[in-house]
Every structure is written in structure tokens, then in C-alpha cells.
PDB file of C-alpha atoms in Angstrom:
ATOM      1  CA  UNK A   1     133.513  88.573  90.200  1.00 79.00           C
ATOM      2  CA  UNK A   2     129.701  88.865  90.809  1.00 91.00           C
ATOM      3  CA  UNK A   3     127.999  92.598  90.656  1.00 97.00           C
ATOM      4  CA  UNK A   4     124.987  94.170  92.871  1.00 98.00           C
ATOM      5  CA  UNK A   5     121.764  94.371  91.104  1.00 98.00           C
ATOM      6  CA  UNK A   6     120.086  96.798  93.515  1.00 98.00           C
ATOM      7  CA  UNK A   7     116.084  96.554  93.386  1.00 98.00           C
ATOM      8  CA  UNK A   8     115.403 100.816  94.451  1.00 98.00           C
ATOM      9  CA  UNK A   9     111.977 101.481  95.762  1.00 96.00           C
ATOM     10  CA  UNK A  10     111.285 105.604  95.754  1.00 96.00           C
ATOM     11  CA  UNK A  11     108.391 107.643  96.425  1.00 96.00           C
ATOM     12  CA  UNK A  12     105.069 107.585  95.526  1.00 95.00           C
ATOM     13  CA  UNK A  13     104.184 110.807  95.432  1.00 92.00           C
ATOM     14  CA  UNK A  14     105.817 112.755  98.389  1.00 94.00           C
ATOM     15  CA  UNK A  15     109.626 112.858  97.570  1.00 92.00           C
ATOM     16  CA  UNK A  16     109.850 113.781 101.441  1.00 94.00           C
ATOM     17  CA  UNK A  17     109.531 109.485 101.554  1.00 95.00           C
ATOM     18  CA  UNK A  18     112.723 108.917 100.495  1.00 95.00           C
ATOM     19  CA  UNK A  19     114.452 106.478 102.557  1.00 94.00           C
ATOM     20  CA  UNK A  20     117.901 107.536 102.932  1.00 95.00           C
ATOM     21  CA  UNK A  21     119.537 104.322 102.142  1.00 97.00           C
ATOM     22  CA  UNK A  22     118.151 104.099  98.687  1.00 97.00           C
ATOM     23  CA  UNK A  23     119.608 107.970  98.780  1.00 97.00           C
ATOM     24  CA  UNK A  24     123.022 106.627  99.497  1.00 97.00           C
ATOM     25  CA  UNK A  25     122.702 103.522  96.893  1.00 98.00           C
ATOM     26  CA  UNK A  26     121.289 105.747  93.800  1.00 98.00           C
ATOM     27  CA  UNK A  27     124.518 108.594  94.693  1.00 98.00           C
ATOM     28  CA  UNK A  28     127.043 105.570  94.615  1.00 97.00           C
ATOM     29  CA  UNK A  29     125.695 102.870  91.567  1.00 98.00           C
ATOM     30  CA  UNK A  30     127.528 102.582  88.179  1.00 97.00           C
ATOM     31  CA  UNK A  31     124.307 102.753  86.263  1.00 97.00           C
ATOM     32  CA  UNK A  32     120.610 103.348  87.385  1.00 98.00           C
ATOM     33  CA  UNK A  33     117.658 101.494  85.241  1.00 97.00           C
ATOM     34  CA  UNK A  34     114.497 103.173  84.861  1.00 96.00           C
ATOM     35  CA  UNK A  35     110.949 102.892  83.895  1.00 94.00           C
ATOM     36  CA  UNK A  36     111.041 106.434  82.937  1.00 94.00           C
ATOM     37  CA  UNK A  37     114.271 107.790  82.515  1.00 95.00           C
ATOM     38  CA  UNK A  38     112.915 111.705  82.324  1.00 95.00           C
ATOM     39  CA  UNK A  39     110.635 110.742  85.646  1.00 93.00           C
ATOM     40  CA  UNK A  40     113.749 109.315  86.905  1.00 96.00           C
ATOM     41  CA  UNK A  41     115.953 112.013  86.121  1.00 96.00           C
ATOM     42  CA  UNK A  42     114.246 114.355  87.711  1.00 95.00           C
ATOM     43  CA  UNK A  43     114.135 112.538  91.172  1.00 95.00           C
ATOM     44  CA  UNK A  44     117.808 112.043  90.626  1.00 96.00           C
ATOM     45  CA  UNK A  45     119.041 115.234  90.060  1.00 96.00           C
ATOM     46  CA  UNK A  46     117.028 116.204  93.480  1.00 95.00           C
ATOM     47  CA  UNK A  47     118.797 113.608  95.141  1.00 96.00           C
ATOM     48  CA  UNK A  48     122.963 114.918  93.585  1.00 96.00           C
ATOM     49  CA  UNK A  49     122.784 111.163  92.050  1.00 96.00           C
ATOM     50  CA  UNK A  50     124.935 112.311  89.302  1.00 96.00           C
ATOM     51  CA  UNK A  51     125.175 108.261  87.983  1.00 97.00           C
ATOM     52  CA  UNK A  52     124.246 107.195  84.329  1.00 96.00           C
ATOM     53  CA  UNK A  53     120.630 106.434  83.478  1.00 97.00           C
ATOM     54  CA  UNK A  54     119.027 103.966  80.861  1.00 97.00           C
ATOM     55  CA  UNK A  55     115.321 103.104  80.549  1.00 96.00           C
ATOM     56  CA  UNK A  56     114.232  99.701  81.298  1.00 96.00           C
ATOM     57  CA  UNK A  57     110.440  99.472  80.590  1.00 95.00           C
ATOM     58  CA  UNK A  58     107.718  96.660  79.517  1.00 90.00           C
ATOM     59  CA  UNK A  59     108.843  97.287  75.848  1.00 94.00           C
ATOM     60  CA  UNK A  60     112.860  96.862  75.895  1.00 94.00           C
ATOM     61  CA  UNK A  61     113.179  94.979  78.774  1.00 93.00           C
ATOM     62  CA  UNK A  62     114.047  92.243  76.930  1.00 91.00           C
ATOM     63  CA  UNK A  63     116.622  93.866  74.995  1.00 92.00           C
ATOM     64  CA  UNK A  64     118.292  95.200  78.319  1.00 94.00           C
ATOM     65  CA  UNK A  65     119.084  92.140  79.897  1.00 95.00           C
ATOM     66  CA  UNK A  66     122.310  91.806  78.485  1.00 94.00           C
ATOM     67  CA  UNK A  67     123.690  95.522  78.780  1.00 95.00           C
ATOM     68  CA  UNK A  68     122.794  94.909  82.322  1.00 96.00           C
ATOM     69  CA  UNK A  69     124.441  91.650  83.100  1.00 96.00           C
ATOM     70  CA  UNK A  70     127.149  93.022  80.956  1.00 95.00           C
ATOM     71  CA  UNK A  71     127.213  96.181  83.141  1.00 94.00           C
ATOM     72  CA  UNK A  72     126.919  93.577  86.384  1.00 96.00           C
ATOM     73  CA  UNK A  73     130.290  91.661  85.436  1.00 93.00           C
ATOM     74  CA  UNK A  74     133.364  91.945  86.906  1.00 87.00           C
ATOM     75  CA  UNK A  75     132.008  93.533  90.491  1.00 94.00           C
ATOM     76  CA  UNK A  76     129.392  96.293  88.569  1.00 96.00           C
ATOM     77  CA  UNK A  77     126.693  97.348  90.516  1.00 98.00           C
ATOM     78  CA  UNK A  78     122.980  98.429  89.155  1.00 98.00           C
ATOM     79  CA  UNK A  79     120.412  99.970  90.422  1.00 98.00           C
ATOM     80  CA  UNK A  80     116.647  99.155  88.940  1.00 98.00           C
ATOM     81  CA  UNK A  81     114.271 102.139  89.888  1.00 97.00           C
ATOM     82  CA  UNK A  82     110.471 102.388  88.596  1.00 95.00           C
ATOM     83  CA  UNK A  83     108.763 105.604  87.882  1.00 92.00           C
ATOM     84  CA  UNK A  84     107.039 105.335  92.044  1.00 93.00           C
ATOM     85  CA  UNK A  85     106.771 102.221  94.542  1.00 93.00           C
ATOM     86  CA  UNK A  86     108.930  99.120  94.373  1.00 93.00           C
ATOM     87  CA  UNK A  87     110.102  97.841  90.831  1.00 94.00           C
ATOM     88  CA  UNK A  88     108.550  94.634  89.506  1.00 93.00           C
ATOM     89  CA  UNK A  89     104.894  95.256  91.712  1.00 90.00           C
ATOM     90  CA  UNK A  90     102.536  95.858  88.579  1.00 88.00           C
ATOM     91  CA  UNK A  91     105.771  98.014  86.857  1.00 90.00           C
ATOM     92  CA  UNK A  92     108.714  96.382  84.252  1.00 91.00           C
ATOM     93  CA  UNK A  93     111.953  94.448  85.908  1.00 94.00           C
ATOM     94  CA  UNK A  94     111.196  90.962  86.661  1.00 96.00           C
ATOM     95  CA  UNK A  95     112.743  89.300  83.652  1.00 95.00           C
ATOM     96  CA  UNK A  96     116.047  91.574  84.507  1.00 96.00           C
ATOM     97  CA  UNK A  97     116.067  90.161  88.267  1.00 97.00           C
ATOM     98  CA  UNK A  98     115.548  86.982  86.910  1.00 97.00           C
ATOM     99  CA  UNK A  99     118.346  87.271  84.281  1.00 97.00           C
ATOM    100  CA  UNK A 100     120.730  88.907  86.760  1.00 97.00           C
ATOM    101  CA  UNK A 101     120.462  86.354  89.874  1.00 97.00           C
ATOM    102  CA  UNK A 102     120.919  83.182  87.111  1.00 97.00           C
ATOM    103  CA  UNK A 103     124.050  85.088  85.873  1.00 96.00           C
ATOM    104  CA  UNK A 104     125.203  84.488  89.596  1.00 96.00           C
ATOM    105  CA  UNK A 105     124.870  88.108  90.309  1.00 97.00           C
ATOM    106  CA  UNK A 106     123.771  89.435  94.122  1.00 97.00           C
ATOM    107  CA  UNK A 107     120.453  90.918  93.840  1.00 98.00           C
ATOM    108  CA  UNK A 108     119.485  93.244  97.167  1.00 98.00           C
ATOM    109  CA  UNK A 109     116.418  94.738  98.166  1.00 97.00           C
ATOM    110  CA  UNK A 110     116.030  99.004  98.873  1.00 97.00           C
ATOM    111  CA  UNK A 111     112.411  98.856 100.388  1.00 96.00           C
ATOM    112  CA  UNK A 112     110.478 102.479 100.095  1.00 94.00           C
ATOM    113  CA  UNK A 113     106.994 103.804  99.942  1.00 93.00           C
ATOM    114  CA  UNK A 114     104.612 101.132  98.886  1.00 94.00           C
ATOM    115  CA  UNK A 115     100.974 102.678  97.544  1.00 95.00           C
ATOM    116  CA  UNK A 116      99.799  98.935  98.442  1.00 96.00           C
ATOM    117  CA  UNK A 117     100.793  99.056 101.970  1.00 96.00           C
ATOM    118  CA  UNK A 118      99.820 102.599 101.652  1.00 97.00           C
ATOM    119  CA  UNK A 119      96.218 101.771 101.108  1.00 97.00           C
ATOM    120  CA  UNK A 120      96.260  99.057 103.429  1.00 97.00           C
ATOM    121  CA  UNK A 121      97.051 101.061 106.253  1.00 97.00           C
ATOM    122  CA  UNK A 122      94.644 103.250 105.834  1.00 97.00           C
ATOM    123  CA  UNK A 123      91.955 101.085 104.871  1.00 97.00           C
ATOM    124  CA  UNK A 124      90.715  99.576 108.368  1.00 97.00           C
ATOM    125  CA  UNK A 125      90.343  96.205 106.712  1.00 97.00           C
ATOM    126  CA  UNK A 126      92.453  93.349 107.961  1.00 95.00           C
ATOM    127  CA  UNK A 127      95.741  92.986 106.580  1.00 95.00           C
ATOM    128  CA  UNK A 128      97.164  89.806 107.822  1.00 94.00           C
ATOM    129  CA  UNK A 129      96.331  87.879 104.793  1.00 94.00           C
ATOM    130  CA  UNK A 130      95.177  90.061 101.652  1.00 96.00           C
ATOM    131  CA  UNK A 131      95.655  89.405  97.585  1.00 96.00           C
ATOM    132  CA  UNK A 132      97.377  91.923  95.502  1.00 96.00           C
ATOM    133  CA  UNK A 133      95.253  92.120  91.953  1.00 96.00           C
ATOM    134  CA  UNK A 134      97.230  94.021  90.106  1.00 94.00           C
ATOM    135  CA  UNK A 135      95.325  95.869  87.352  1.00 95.00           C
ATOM    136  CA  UNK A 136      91.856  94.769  85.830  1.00 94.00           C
ATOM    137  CA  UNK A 137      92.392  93.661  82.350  1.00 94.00           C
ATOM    138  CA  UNK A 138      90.507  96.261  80.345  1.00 90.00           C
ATOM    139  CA  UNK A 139      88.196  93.774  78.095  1.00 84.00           C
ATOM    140  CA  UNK A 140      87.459  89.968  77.253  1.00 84.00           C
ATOM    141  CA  UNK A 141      87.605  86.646  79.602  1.00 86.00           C
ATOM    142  CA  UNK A 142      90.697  88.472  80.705  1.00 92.00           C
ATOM    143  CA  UNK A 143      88.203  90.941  82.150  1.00 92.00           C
ATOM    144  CA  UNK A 144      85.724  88.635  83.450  1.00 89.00           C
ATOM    145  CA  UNK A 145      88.047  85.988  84.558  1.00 91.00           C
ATOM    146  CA  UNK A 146      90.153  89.079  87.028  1.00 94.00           C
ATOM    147  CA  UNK A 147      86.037  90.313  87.974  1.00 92.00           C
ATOM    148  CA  UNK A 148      85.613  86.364  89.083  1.00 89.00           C
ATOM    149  CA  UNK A 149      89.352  86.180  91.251  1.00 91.00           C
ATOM    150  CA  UNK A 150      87.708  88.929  93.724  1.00 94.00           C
ATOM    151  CA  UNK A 151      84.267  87.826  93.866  1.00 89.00           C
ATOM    152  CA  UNK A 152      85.782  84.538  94.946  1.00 88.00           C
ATOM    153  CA  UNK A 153      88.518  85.922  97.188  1.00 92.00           C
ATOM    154  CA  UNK A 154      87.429  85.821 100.753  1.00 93.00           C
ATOM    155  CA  UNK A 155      90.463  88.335 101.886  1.00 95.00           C
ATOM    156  CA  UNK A 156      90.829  91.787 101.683  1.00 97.00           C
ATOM    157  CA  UNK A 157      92.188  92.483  98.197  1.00 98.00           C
ATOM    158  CA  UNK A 158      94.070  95.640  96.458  1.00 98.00           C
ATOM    159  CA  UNK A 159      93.895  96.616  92.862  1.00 98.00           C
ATOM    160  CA  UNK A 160      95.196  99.687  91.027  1.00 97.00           C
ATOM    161  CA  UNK A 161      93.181 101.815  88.420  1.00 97.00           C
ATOM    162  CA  UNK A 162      93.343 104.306  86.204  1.00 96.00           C
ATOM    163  CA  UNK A 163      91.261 107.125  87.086  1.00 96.00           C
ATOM    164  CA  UNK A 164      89.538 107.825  83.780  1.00 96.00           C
ATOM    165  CA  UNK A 165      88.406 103.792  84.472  1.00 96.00           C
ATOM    166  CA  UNK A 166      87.341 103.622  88.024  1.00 97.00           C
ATOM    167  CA  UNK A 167      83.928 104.228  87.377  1.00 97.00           C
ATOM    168  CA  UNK A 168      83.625 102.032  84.590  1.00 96.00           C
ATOM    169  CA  UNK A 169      85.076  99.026  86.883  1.00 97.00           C
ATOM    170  CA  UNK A 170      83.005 100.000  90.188  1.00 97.00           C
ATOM    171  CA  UNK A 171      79.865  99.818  87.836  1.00 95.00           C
ATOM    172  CA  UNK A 172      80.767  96.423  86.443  1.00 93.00           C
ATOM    173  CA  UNK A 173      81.711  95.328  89.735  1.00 94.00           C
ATOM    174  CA  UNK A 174      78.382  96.091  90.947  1.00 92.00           C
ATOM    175  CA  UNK A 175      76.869  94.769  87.958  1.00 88.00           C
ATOM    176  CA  UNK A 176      78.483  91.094  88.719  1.00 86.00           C
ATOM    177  CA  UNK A 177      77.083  91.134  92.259  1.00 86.00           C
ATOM    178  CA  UNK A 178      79.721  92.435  94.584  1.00 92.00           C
ATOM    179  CA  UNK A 179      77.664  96.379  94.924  1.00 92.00           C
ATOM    180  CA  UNK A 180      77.779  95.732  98.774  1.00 93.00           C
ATOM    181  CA  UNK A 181      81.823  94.645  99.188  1.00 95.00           C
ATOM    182  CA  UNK A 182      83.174  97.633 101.530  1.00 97.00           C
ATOM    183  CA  UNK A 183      85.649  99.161  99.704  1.00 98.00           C
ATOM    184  CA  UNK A 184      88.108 102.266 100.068  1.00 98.00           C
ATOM    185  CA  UNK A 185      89.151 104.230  97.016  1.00 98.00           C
ATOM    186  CA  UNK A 186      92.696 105.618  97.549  1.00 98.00           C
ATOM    187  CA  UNK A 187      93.631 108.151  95.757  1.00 97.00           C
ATOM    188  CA  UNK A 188      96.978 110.691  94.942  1.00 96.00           C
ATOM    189  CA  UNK A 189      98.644 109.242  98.279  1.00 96.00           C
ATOM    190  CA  UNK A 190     100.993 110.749 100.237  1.00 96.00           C
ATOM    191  CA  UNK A 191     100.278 113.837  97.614  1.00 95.00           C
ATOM    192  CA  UNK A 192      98.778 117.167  98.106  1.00 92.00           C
ATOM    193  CA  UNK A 193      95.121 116.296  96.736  1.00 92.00           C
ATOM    194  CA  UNK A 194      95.520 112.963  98.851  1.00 96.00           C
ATOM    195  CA  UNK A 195      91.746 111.415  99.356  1.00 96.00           C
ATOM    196  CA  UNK A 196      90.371 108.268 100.781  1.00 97.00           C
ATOM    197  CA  UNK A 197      86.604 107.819 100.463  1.00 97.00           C
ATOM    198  CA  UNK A 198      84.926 104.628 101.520  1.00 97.00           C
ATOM    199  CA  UNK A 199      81.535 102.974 101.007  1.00 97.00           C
ATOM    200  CA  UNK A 200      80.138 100.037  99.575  1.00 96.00           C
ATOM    201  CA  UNK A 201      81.390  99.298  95.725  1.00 96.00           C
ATOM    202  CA  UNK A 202      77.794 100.239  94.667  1.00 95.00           C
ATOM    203  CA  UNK A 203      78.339 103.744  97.053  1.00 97.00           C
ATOM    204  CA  UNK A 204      81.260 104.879  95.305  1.00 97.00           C
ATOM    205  CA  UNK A 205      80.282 104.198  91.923  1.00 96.00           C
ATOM    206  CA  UNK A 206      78.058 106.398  92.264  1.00 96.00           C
ATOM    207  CA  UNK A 207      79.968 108.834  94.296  1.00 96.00           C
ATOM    208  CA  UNK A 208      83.034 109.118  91.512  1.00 97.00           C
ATOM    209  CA  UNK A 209      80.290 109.603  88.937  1.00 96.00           C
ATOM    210  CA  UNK A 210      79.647 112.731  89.226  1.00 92.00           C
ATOM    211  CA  UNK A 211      83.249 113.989  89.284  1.00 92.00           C
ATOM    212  CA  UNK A 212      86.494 113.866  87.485  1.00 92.00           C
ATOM    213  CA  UNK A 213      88.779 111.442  88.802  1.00 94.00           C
ATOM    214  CA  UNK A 214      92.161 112.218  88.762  1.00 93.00           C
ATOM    215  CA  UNK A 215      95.620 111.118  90.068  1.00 93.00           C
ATOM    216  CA  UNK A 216      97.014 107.776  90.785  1.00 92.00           C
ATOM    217  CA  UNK A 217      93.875 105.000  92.191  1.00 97.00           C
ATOM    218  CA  UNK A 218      94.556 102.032  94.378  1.00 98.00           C
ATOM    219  CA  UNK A 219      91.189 100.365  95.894  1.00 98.00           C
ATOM    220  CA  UNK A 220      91.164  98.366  98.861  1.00 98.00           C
ATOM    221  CA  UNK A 221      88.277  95.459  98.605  1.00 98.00           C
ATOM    222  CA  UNK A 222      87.242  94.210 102.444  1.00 97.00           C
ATOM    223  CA  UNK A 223      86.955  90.515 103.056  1.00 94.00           C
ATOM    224  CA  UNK A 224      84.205  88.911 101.282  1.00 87.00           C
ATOM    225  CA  UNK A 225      81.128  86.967 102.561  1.00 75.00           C
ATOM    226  CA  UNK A 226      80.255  83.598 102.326  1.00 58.00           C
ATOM    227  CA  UNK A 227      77.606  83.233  99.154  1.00 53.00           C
ATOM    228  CA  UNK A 228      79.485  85.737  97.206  1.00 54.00           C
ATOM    229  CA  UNK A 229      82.340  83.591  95.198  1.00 55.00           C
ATOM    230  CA  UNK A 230      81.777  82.712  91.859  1.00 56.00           C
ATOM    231  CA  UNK A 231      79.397  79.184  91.153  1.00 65.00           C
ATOM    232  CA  UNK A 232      80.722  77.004  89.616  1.00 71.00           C
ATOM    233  CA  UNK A 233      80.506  76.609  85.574  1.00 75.00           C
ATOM    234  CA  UNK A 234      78.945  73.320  86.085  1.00 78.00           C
ATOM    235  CA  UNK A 235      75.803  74.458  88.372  1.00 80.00           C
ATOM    236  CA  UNK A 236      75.439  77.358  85.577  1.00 83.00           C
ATOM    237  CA  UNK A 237      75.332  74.748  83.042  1.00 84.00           C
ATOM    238  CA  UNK A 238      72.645  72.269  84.736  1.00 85.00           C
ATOM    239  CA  UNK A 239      70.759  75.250  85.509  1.00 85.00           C
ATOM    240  CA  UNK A 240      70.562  76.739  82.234  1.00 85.00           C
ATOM    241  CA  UNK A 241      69.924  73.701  80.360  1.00 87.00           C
ATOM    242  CA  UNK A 242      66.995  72.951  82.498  1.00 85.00           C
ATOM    243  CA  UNK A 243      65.472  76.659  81.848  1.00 86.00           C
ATOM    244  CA  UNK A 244      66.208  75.953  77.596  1.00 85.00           C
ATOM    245  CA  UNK A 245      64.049  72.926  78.175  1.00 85.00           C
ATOM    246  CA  UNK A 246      61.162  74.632  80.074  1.00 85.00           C
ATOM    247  CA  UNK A 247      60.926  76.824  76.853  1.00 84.00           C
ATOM    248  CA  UNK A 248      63.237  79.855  77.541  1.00 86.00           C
ATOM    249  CA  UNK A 249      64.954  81.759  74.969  1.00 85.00           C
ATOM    250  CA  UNK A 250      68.300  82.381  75.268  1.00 85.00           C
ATOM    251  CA  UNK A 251      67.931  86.257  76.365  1.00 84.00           C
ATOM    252  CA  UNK A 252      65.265  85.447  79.153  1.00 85.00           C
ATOM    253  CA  UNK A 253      68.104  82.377  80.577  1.00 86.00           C
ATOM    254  CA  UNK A 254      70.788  85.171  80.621  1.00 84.00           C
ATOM    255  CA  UNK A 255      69.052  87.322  82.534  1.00 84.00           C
ATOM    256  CA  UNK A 256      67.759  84.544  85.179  1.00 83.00           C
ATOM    257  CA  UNK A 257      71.553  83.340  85.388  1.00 83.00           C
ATOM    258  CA  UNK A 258      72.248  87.165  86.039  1.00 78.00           C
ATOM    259  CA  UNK A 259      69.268  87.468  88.755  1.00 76.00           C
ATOM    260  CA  UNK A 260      69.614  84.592  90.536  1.00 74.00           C
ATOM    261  CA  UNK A 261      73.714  84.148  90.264  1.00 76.00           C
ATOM    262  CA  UNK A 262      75.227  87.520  90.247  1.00 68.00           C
ATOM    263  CA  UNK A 263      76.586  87.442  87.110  1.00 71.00           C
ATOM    264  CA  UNK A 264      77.161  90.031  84.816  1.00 68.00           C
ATOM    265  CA  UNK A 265      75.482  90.512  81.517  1.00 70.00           C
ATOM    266  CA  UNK A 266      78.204  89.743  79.148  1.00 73.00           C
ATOM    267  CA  UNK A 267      78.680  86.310  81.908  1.00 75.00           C
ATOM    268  CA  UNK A 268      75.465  85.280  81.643  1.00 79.00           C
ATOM    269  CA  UNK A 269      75.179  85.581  78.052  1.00 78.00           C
ATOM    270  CA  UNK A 270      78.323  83.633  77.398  1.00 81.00           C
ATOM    271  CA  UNK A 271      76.630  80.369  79.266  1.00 84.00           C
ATOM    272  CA  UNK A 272      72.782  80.596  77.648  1.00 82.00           C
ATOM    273  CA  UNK A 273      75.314  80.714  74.492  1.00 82.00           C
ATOM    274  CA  UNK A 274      77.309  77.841  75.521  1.00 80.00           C
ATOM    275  CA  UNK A 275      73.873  76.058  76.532  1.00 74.00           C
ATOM    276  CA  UNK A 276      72.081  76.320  73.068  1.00 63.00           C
ATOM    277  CA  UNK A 277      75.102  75.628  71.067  1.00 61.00           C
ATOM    278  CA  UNK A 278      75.792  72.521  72.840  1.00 57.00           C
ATOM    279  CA  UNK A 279      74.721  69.354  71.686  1.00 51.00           C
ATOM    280  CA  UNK A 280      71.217  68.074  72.979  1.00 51.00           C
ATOM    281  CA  UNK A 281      71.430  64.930  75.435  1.00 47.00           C
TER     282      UNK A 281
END
């Protein structure tokens, strides 16, 4: 017999959100899966969900699989919940969803409250095509190679943040040449301190500077303009090398590379650095 993985989105911050399906699935499961089972808990004690709950997060996932598949066999059903939103968007479960449809096991959908959609709604920007970013890496080419994906993304995009990094990101943002993308910063939606404040990136750098951020961030990017994706590592290149041989040092080709291309400082730097180490032609 095959079991019923059930993939359970809940609320994002206003518990008034909950769909009453997913009510009706978490009351009757043999086991709910959480990202957080106290987080979890909570909601389902508010719901009378009086089922058994075991964590499932980024670091045991692994592990999990096969108490779930085990838990799946002969008819078992299984609910996968994430601390808010839809399981598997930017949260743990995609390796268990993966493992439980191989097994042969029916995997279902329980749509909720979406802080993507959320954002998106509210935004203005048009949302017939649009790129889901996930969260910026925090450092390295991870970093720069994420900052390079929405400078070259013509669509409206959405990211997620932490609060005590939005400014940090806005500034870099603006830094690498995208300070006039219209942008919305979403923030504690659906919740009591809900706020939406829109400018350019450059506009609400500066605006969230001078305050404490708090509360769960999504940011909406608007579609981008023609001249703003990233050159290409090849132009950079030519371009550089023909500044070294004019006679310029390798701080005064980073900064033309940052004037002239939009790139940030730490970009720049890395290709004057690739230009003097390489070999002379």
C-alpha cells in the first residue's frame, strides 16, 4: 500500500490565514514533520491537532527520510509543515518529497499563505513572469555571483532578508549599480507591525538606515532596464588589460571597471587582479 505525504502550507504571520483544509489534514495525519517542532506545536495545539510531531529541519533531514517513508508504508499518511509559508520555498523538505514520491508514495499539495505572493501582490510590479531569489548568500563569489543573477534579471524578482542585513544588502546593491531598481521592502506581513515602503534601492537604503529593522523581510525588485545586466567577463578583461598597458596600477583599473561598469569594489578588484596576474601576450 502507498501512504500520503501531505506538503502543509500555514500562516505567515496572521494565524486568521489558515486555510481550513490544511485545518482538516493536520487534525487527521498520523504524524506531522516540522521545521520547528515548538513553533509547530504551538500552531497545532490552536488548531485541536492532537497528532504526533517530529522536527524535520536543514540539519536532520537527511536522517528523517527513512522514519518517514517508514511511517508512509502500508497506507501512513504525513504531513510536512515549515515554521510559516509553504515547505521546501527557501525552508528544509525537498530531499523528503523527493525520497517519499521515489518510494512510490502519493505526495499532495495544502496551498496557504505565501509571503512571496504576498509581496507580489502588493508590490504594483508585474507578476506574470518574476524570479524567486531566495536568500543572498552572506559573503564570497556566492555573494557576488546572487548580486550578478538580479542585475541581469530583466523581471521583477523577490528575495528574502534578514532584517539585521537589509541594509547591508541595499547598500551593496547600490554599490554594484542597481541604486535606481524600484523596489518594495515588505515587511512583518499579514502581522500587526505590517509595513511596505517603496523607493528606489538607493531610497531605502537610506531610509532603513536610520532605524531598527525588525520582523520577517521579503523585497520585491521591479523589472530591470536594458544596460543594467552584468558585462560580460570577457569585455572586463579586454578592457582592463588595455588600461594595465596605458600605465595603470591595479587600484586606479578597479576603480575605472567600477565607474564605468557598475561593479562593485570587491568585483572590480577581483578582475584588475585577474588582469596583472595573467600572463602577458
Amino acid at each position: 500500500m502507498t501512504g500520503t505525504l501531505y506538503v502543509v502550507g500555514t500562516p505567515i504571520g496572521n494565524l486568521d490565514d489558515m486555510p481550513r483544509r490544511a485545518v482538516g489534514i493536520l487534525r487527521s495525519v498520523d504524524v506531522c514533520y516540522a521545521e520547528d517542532t515548538r513553533r509547530s506545536g504551538t500552531l497545532l495545539a490552536r488548531l485541536k491537532a492532537n497528532v504526533p510531531l517530529r522536527s524535520l529541519h536543514m540539519h536532520n533531514e537527511r536522517a528523517r527520510v527513512e522514519e518517514l517513508l517508514a511511517a508512509l508504508a502500508g497506507g501512513g499518511s504525513a504531513a510536512l509543515v515549515s515554521d510559516a509559508g509553504t515547505p521546501t520555498v527557501s525552508d528544509p523538505g525537498c530531499r523528503a518529497v523527493a525520497a517519499a514520491r521515489e518510494a512510490g508514495h502519493e505526495v499532495l499539495a495544502v496551498p496557504g499563505p505565501s509571503a512571496v505572493l504576498a509581496a507580489l501582490s502588493v508590490s504594483g510590479f508585474p507578476a506574470d513572469r518574476f524570479h524567486f531569489l531566495g536568500f543572498a548568500p552572506r559573503r564570497g563569489g556566492e555573494r557576488s555571483a546572487w548580486i550578478d543573477g538580479l542585475r541581469s534579471c530583466m523581471d521583477t524578482a523577490v528575495a528574502f532578508e534578514a532584517p539585521g542585513r537589509l541594509v547591508a544588502l541595499l547598500d551593496e546593491l547600490a554599490e554594484a549599480g542597481l541604486g535606481e531598481r524600484a523596489a518594495v521592502v515588505c515587511r512583518e506581513l499579514t502581522k500587526l507591525h505590517e509595513e511596505t515602503t517603496a523607493g528606489s534601492v538607493r531610497e531605502l537604503a537610506a531610509a532603513f538606515a536610520t532605524r531598527e529593522v525588525r520582523g520577517e523581510v521579503t523585497i520585491v525588485f521591479g523589472e530591470g532596464e536594458a544596460g543594467n545586466e552584468a558585462p560580460d567577463l570577457a569585455v572586463l578583461m579586454e578592457e582592463a588589460r588595455h588600461w594595465s598597458r596605458d600605465g595603470l596600477r591595479r587600484r586606479e583599473i578597479a576603480d575605472r571597471l567600477a565607474a564605468e561598469f557598475g561593479l562593485s569594489r570587491n568585483e572590480a578588484y577581483r578582475v584588475s587582479l585577474q588582469v596583472q596576474e595573467a600572463p602577458s601576450e
